[in-house]
Short mmCIF file of C-alpha atoms in Angstrom, two decimals:
data_model
loop_
_atom_site.label_atom_id
_atom_site.label_comp_id
_atom_site.label_asym_id
_atom_site.label_seq_id
_atom_site.Cartn_x
_atom_site.Cartn_y
_atom_site.Cartn_z
CA MET A 1 44.45 16.06 32.30
CA SER A 2 42.65 15.77 28.96
CA SER A 3 41.47 18.74 27.04
CA LEU A 4 37.89 18.08 27.44
CA SER A 5 38.08 19.16 30.98
CA ALA A 6 37.15 22.95 30.72
CA THR A 7 39.00 25.71 32.59
CA PRO A 8 36.43 28.25 34.82
CA GLY A 9 37.47 30.88 32.51
CA SER A 10 36.38 28.96 29.14
CA TYR A 11 33.27 27.85 30.97
CA SER A 12 31.43 31.18 29.95
CA GLN A 13 31.78 30.08 26.01
CA PRO A 14 29.85 26.91 25.56
CA THR A 15 29.99 24.87 22.28
CA PRO A 16 27.75 26.71 19.66
CA SER A 17 24.63 25.18 19.30
CA PRO A 18 22.69 25.22 15.85
CA PHE A 19 20.03 26.64 17.96
CA SER A 20 22.32 30.07 18.95
CA TYR A 21 22.20 30.92 15.51
CA SER A 22 19.74 33.05 13.51
CA VAL A 23 19.69 31.62 10.26
CA ALA A 24 18.65 34.43 8.37
CA SER A 25 20.97 37.02 9.58
CA THR A 26 24.18 34.39 8.94
CA ARG A 27 22.97 33.68 5.48
CA LEU A 28 25.51 36.15 3.77
CA SER A 29 28.19 36.01 6.40
CA SER A 30 28.50 32.21 7.04
CA ARG A 31 27.35 30.62 3.58
CA PRO A 32 28.30 33.38 1.44
CA SER A 33 29.14 30.36 -1.61
CA ILE A 34 25.65 29.24 -1.68
CA HIS A 35 24.14 32.55 -1.96
CA LEU A 36 26.77 33.43 -4.84
CA SER A 37 26.42 30.03 -6.44
CA ASN A 38 22.40 30.87 -6.62
CA LEU A 39 22.97 34.15 -8.16
CA PHE A 40 25.25 32.72 -10.58
CA LEU A 41 22.82 30.20 -11.48
CA ARG A 42 19.90 32.82 -11.59
CA SER A 43 21.51 34.93 -14.14
CA LEU A 44 22.43 31.70 -16.08
CA SER A 45 18.75 30.55 -16.04
CA LEU A 46 17.71 34.23 -17.15
CA VAL A 47 20.12 34.49 -19.85
CA LEU A 48 19.08 31.11 -21.31
CA SER A 49 15.58 31.32 -20.73
CA SER A 50 15.34 34.62 -22.53
CA VAL A 51 17.92 33.61 -25.69
CA SER A 52 15.47 30.48 -26.05
CA ALA A 53 12.26 32.43 -26.04
CA PHE A 54 13.44 35.82 -28.34
CA LEU A 55 15.24 33.31 -30.50
CA VAL A 56 11.94 31.54 -31.70
CA ALA A 57 9.83 34.55 -31.30
CA GLY A 58 12.65 36.62 -33.78
CA THR A 59 12.74 33.77 -36.42
CA SER A 60 8.67 33.80 -36.53
CA ASN A 61 8.95 36.73 -39.06
CA THR A 62 10.53 35.40 -41.83
CA LYS A 63 8.42 34.38 -44.60
CA SER A 64 8.64 30.71 -46.19
CA ASN A 65 7.00 30.11 -49.90
CA ASN A 66 5.25 26.73 -49.33
CA ASN A 67 2.53 25.72 -46.49
CA GLN A 68 5.12 25.05 -43.68
CA LYS A 69 4.64 26.93 -40.26
CA SER A 70 6.84 30.00 -40.45
CA SER A 71 5.83 31.17 -37.01
CA PHE A 72 5.58 30.00 -33.79
CA TYR A 73 1.83 30.48 -33.06
CA GLU A 74 1.07 28.56 -35.88
CA SER A 75 2.78 25.37 -33.54
CA PRO A 76 0.80 24.76 -30.38
CA GLU A 77 4.11 23.06 -29.22
CA LEU A 78 6.41 26.07 -29.90
CA LEU A 79 3.83 28.60 -28.42
CA TYR A 80 3.70 26.26 -25.46
CA CYS A 81 7.71 26.33 -25.37
CA PHE A 82 7.63 30.10 -25.83
CA ILE A 83 5.35 30.60 -22.91
CA ALA A 84 6.87 28.12 -20.51
CA THR A 85 10.41 29.99 -21.30
CA MET A 86 8.88 33.32 -20.74
CA LEU A 87 7.40 32.66 -17.50
CA VAL A 88 10.90 31.10 -16.37
CA PHE A 89 12.30 34.30 -17.62
CA VAL A 90 9.78 36.70 -15.55
CA TYR A 91 10.54 34.16 -12.53
CA SER A 92 14.57 33.97 -13.10
CA ALA A 93 14.43 37.99 -13.12
CA TYR A 94 12.51 38.23 -9.77
CA GLN A 95 14.62 35.90 -8.19
CA LEU A 96 17.79 37.68 -9.49
CA PHE A 97 16.29 41.03 -8.33
CA LYS A 98 15.60 39.43 -4.67
CA GLY A 99 19.34 38.07 -4.40
CA VAL A 100 20.72 41.52 -5.41
CA SER A 101 18.55 43.26 -3.11
CA ASP A 102 19.37 40.82 -0.20
CA ILE A 103 23.19 42.10 -0.68
CA THR A 104 22.33 45.68 -0.73
CA TYR A 105 19.28 45.90 1.32
CA ARG A 106 19.66 43.02 3.63
CA GLY A 107 16.25 41.49 2.65
CA VAL A 108 14.16 44.61 3.47
CA LEU A 109 12.16 44.47 0.60
CA ILE A 110 11.14 40.65 0.47
CA SER A 111 10.70 38.45 3.56
CA ASP A 112 13.29 35.81 3.96
CA ILE A 113 10.45 33.53 5.17
CA VAL A 114 8.11 34.13 2.48
CA SER A 115 11.07 33.85 -0.01
CA ASP A 116 12.19 30.64 1.37
CA TYR A 117 9.00 28.82 1.48
CA SER A 118 7.84 29.70 -1.82
CA SER A 119 11.18 29.46 -3.57
CA PHE A 120 11.44 25.82 -3.83
CA PRO A 121 7.92 25.02 -5.13
CA LEU A 122 8.23 27.65 -7.59
CA ASP A 123 11.90 26.63 -8.36
CA GLN A 124 10.63 22.82 -8.88
CA LEU A 125 7.64 24.19 -11.05
CA ALA A 126 9.75 25.64 -13.15
CA ALA A 127 11.92 23.26 -13.86
CA TYR A 128 9.20 20.66 -14.79
CA LEU A 129 7.79 23.36 -16.98
CA LEU A 130 11.00 23.56 -19.24
CA ILE A 131 11.54 19.99 -19.48
CA SER A 132 8.30 19.57 -20.35
CA SER A 133 8.41 22.11 -22.94
CA SER A 134 11.80 21.40 -24.39
CA SER A 135 10.27 17.69 -24.66
CA VAL A 136 7.50 18.98 -26.39
CA ALA A 137 9.87 21.06 -28.73
CA VAL A 138 11.68 18.15 -29.80
CA THR A 139 8.57 16.53 -31.11
CA ALA A 140 7.67 19.43 -33.22
CA ILE A 141 11.22 19.57 -34.28
CA GLN A 142 10.75 15.84 -35.89
CA GLN A 143 7.37 16.61 -37.39
CA ASN A 144 9.17 18.25 -40.44
CA GLU A 145 6.09 21.19 -40.40
CA LEU A 146 8.32 24.04 -39.71
CA SER A 147 10.28 26.55 -42.14
CA THR A 148 13.81 25.64 -42.11
CA ALA A 149 14.64 29.18 -40.51
CA LEU A 150 12.22 28.55 -37.65
CA ARG A 151 13.36 24.57 -37.53
CA ARG A 152 17.03 25.75 -36.96
CA ALA A 153 15.95 28.20 -34.30
CA THR A 154 14.06 26.07 -32.51
CA ILE A 155 16.98 23.17 -32.27
CA VAL A 156 19.22 26.12 -30.67
CA SER A 157 16.20 27.24 -28.39
CA VAL A 158 15.67 23.51 -27.36
CA CYS A 159 19.47 23.43 -26.43
CA MET A 160 19.00 26.73 -24.49
CA SER A 161 15.95 25.63 -22.97
CA PHE A 162 17.30 22.64 -21.60
CA SER A 163 20.52 24.39 -20.74
CA ALA A 164 18.07 26.38 -18.33
CA PHE A 165 15.98 23.52 -17.42
CA VAL A 166 19.48 21.93 -15.83
CA ALA A 167 20.34 25.69 -14.09
CA THR A 168 16.87 25.95 -12.83
CA ALA A 169 17.16 22.39 -11.22
CA ALA A 170 20.56 22.96 -9.62
CA CYS A 171 18.56 26.19 -8.19
CA ALA A 172 15.87 24.05 -6.83
CA ILE A 173 18.21 21.81 -4.59
CA LEU A 174 19.73 24.83 -3.23
CA SER A 175 16.19 26.00 -2.25
CA GLY A 176 15.47 22.92 -0.52
CA TYR A 177 18.58 22.75 1.63
CA LYS A 178 18.09 26.53 2.17
CA LEU A 179 14.05 25.55 3.09
CA CYS A 180 15.34 22.21 5.22
CA THR A 181 17.91 24.12 7.20
CA ARG A 182 15.04 26.75 7.88
CA ILE A 183 12.44 23.77 9.01
CA ILE A 184 15.09 22.13 11.13
CA TRP A 185 16.89 25.10 13.12
CA MET B 1 12.02 30.59 41.74
CA SER B 2 11.80 30.24 38.17
CA SER B 3 11.25 27.11 36.56
CA LEU B 4 14.40 27.49 34.36
CA SER B 5 16.80 26.95 37.51
CA ALA B 6 17.02 23.28 37.39
CA THR B 7 17.14 21.29 40.81
CA PRO B 8 20.36 18.91 41.23
CA GLY B 9 18.56 15.96 40.66
CA SER B 10 17.26 16.90 36.99
CA TYR B 11 20.77 18.15 35.85
CA SER B 12 21.70 14.44 35.01
CA GLN B 13 19.29 14.70 31.89
CA PRO B 14 20.17 17.84 30.00
CA THR B 15 18.08 18.84 27.19
CA PRO B 16 18.38 16.30 24.40
CA SER B 17 20.61 18.09 21.29
CA PRO B 18 20.13 16.86 17.91
CA PHE B 19 23.74 15.68 17.84
CA SER B 20 23.00 13.08 20.62
CA TYR B 21 20.62 11.10 18.31
CA SER B 22 21.60 8.77 15.87
CA VAL B 23 19.74 9.45 12.51
CA ALA B 24 19.39 5.80 11.08
CA SER B 25 18.49 4.18 14.58
CA THR B 26 16.01 6.86 15.04
CA ARG B 27 14.21 6.89 11.74
CA LEU B 28 11.99 4.68 12.21
CA SER B 29 10.80 5.12 15.59
CA SER B 30 10.82 8.93 15.68
CA ARG B 31 9.76 9.66 12.28
CA PRO B 32 7.10 6.68 11.36
CA SER B 33 4.84 9.17 9.57
CA ILE B 34 7.60 10.30 6.87
CA HIS B 35 8.45 6.45 6.21
CA LEU B 36 4.91 5.35 6.10
CA SER B 37 3.93 8.46 3.69
CA ASN B 38 7.34 7.43 1.56
CA LEU B 39 5.94 3.59 1.42
CA PHE B 40 2.31 4.67 0.55
CA LEU B 41 3.84 7.03 -2.00
CA ARG B 42 5.92 4.57 -3.71
CA SER B 43 3.62 2.06 -3.87
CA LEU B 44 1.23 4.43 -5.90
CA SER B 45 3.94 5.34 -7.92
CA LEU B 46 4.52 1.48 -8.80
CA VAL B 47 0.90 1.03 -9.48
CA LEU B 48 0.31 3.95 -11.56
CA SER B 49 3.54 3.57 -13.55
CA SER B 50 2.70 0.06 -14.08
CA VAL B 51 -0.72 0.24 -15.22
CA SER B 52 0.52 3.50 -17.60
CA ALA B 53 3.13 1.17 -19.14
CA PHE B 54 0.79 -2.00 -19.43
CA LEU B 55 -2.09 -0.16 -20.57
CA VAL B 56 -0.21 1.12 -24.03
CA ALA B 57 1.51 -2.24 -24.57
CA GLY B 58 -1.46 -4.19 -23.99
CA THR B 59 -3.35 -2.28 -26.29
CA SER B 60 -1.07 -2.43 -29.39
CA ASN B 61 -1.85 -5.99 -30.52
CA THR B 62 -5.25 -4.52 -31.60
CA LYS B 63 -5.47 -4.46 -35.65
CA SER B 64 -6.52 -1.26 -37.41
CA ASN B 65 -7.97 -1.26 -40.89
CA ASN B 66 -6.29 2.23 -42.35
CA ASN B 67 -3.01 3.19 -41.98
CA GLN B 68 -3.08 4.65 -38.53
CA LYS B 69 -0.41 3.35 -35.85
CA SER B 70 -2.04 0.50 -34.12
CA SER B 71 0.99 -0.26 -31.72
CA PHE B 72 3.16 1.61 -29.49
CA TYR B 73 6.48 0.71 -31.02
CA GLU B 74 5.48 2.63 -34.49
CA SER B 75 5.13 5.74 -32.64
CA PRO B 76 8.44 7.17 -31.32
CA GLU B 77 6.54 9.28 -28.55
CA LEU B 78 4.40 6.63 -27.26
CA LEU B 79 7.78 4.38 -27.20
CA TYR B 80 9.66 6.93 -24.94
CA CYS B 81 6.68 7.12 -22.93
CA PHE B 82 6.84 3.19 -22.26
CA ILE B 83 10.34 3.02 -21.83
CA ALA B 84 10.07 5.91 -19.22
CA THR B 85 7.50 4.48 -17.11
CA MET B 86 9.00 1.13 -17.51
CA LEU B 87 12.23 2.75 -15.45
CA VAL B 88 10.33 4.39 -13.24
CA PHE B 89 8.22 1.32 -12.25
CA VAL B 90 11.64 -1.00 -11.89
CA TYR B 91 12.83 2.03 -9.61
CA SER B 92 9.60 2.39 -7.45
CA ALA B 93 9.90 -1.34 -7.05
CA TYR B 94 13.49 -1.30 -5.73
CA GLN B 95 12.73 1.44 -3.42
CA LEU B 96 9.64 -0.22 -2.28
CA PHE B 97 11.62 -3.78 -1.46
CA LYS B 98 14.57 -1.07 0.27
CA GLY B 99 11.08 0.43 2.50
CA VAL B 100 9.87 -3.13 3.26
CA SER B 101 13.08 -4.68 4.16
CA ASP B 102 14.13 -1.43 6.43
CA ILE B 103 11.21 -2.51 8.36
CA THR B 104 11.78 -6.12 8.48
CA TYR B 105 15.75 -6.34 8.77
CA ARG B 106 16.54 -2.99 10.08
CA GLY B 107 18.47 -1.72 6.90
CA VAL B 108 20.52 -4.67 6.86
CA LEU B 109 20.45 -5.26 3.08
CA ILE B 110 20.88 -1.84 1.89
CA SER B 111 22.94 0.61 3.48
CA ASP B 112 21.11 3.67 4.80
CA ILE B 113 24.02 6.08 3.86
CA VAL B 114 24.08 4.96 0.02
CA SER B 115 20.35 4.95 0.00
CA ASP B 116 19.67 8.43 1.68
CA TYR B 117 22.48 9.84 -0.95
CA SER B 118 21.34 8.18 -4.01
CA SER B 119 17.67 8.49 -3.80
CA PHE B 120 16.90 12.19 -3.80
CA PRO B 121 18.74 12.80 -7.49
CA LEU B 122 17.29 9.29 -8.68
CA ASP B 123 13.83 10.77 -7.38
CA GLN B 124 14.29 13.88 -9.01
CA LEU B 125 15.70 12.00 -12.21
CA ALA B 126 12.63 10.04 -12.01
CA ALA B 127 10.14 12.82 -11.78
CA TYR B 128 11.88 14.99 -14.86
CA LEU B 129 11.29 11.42 -17.17
CA LEU B 130 7.97 11.19 -16.24
CA ILE B 131 6.88 14.90 -16.98
CA SER B 132 8.71 15.07 -20.07
CA SER B 133 7.54 11.42 -21.34
CA SER B 134 3.51 12.52 -20.55
CA SER B 135 3.98 15.73 -22.45
CA VAL B 136 5.40 13.97 -25.31
CA ALA B 137 2.62 11.30 -25.15
CA VAL B 138 0.42 14.41 -25.36
CA THR B 139 1.61 15.72 -28.70
CA ALA B 140 1.12 11.70 -29.70
CA ILE B 141 -2.72 11.96 -29.22
CA GLN B 142 -3.05 15.42 -30.91
CA GLN B 143 -1.42 14.24 -34.05
CA ASN B 144 -4.39 11.93 -35.08
CA GLU B 145 -2.04 9.17 -36.22
CA LEU B 146 -3.19 6.80 -33.93
CA SER B 147 -5.73 4.09 -34.05
CA THR B 148 -8.94 4.65 -31.64
CA ALA B 149 -8.27 1.75 -29.53
CA LEU B 150 -4.57 3.42 -29.03
CA ARG B 151 -5.50 6.72 -28.56
CA ARG B 152 -7.98 6.08 -25.62
CA ALA B 153 -5.32 3.70 -24.04
CA THR B 154 -2.97 6.55 -24.43
CA ILE B 155 -5.16 9.08 -23.16
CA VAL B 156 -5.84 6.94 -19.76
CA SER B 157 -1.92 5.87 -19.78
CA VAL B 158 -0.84 9.81 -19.68
CA CYS B 159 -3.55 10.70 -17.00
CA MET B 160 -1.52 7.51 -15.08
CA SER B 161 1.80 8.77 -16.01
CA PHE B 162 1.03 12.17 -14.69
CA SER B 163 -0.37 10.95 -11.47
CA ALA B 164 2.89 8.51 -11.18
CA PHE B 165 4.93 11.94 -11.82
CA VAL B 166 3.02 13.90 -8.99
CA ALA B 167 3.42 10.75 -6.39
CA THR B 168 7.45 10.45 -7.54
CA ALA B 169 7.68 14.25 -7.23
CA ALA B 170 6.75 14.10 -3.19
CA CYS B 171 8.95 11.47 -2.87
CA ALA B 172 11.49 13.41 -4.10
CA ILE B 173 10.69 16.11 -1.57
CA LEU B 174 10.73 13.34 1.17
CA SER B 175 13.97 12.04 -0.04
CA GLY B 176 15.17 15.75 -0.14
CA TYR B 177 14.19 16.15 3.52
CA LYS B 178 15.85 13.09 4.49
CA LEU B 179 19.13 14.01 2.72
CA CYS B 180 19.16 17.03 4.69
CA THR B 181 18.66 15.95 8.08
CA ARG B 182 21.74 13.84 7.04
CA ILE B 183 23.75 16.56 5.76
CA ILE B 184 23.06 18.85 8.89
CA TRP B 185 23.12 16.69 11.71
#
């Protein structure tokens, strides 16, 4: 007798179908690795974007003796980079808060459906914003119009911003996967 | 008697499960709209990126009478923009060829598995490349170092490049959806 022919006793427990699961209720229990990776990437993005933004803003107070630009708001490229990284910093902080509140309150504060549908486009937008602002900041470094201190700070800031972009792009892939499981199942 | 209690005759045709479908064989028949949208977006991306690249390259032969940059290879920003749009042009041509050969030869030329796994990261890469090069080209326009003809061509080129970015980003979403259905089912 093959193993495929079920006994009458085991017939009451059929093969689990994806339709029998609730995605929201099994998210934390069946896919903890995705949730933890997401939290790790969000915190990485938060730290990197904040360092990138505050490094440029903090160095801007130093004075230079010639007509080079010594503060970030004198250069439109650096101003754009600062605003973009600040926006990503705020967004990462919100997503990290959402992730932690999911663990502690099980999604009471922010609805899972709203979060899943909004996360993917916002993540993509954040990633596009970061790669765009990093590219623009690289051209500002090449123009030799910045003071030495601001130039050095901008180089480090661009590296941080690019790393934040990689983390945000990975977050976007995870959000896209989450959204797909919600649409398909 | 409720409609849920099946008659013995209808029992031989159970409710279709996602596992009973082959994703590759039903792609063209059950989801023609996704396939056609994909083809449309690919051709849009192909046309826009080619116009963007050849517009900048074609305007570069005109001479200017002062020391402004009159050709795209004198400006690193425009050179980067040209290379990026050319890469996206070649990639869009490959994807369009793949899409058309899927209809005519049913995926004989290029494997569906390889294509589904490679399309999403390559689409994302193409979108990041386009938004980065467009942003850099915008700074080149603002620097007032280009000749009038090249400056006008660059402005149109950036608009085309940004439109190609939007089309490629939409392609990336479709590829991501295709990849998810392959991973989950």
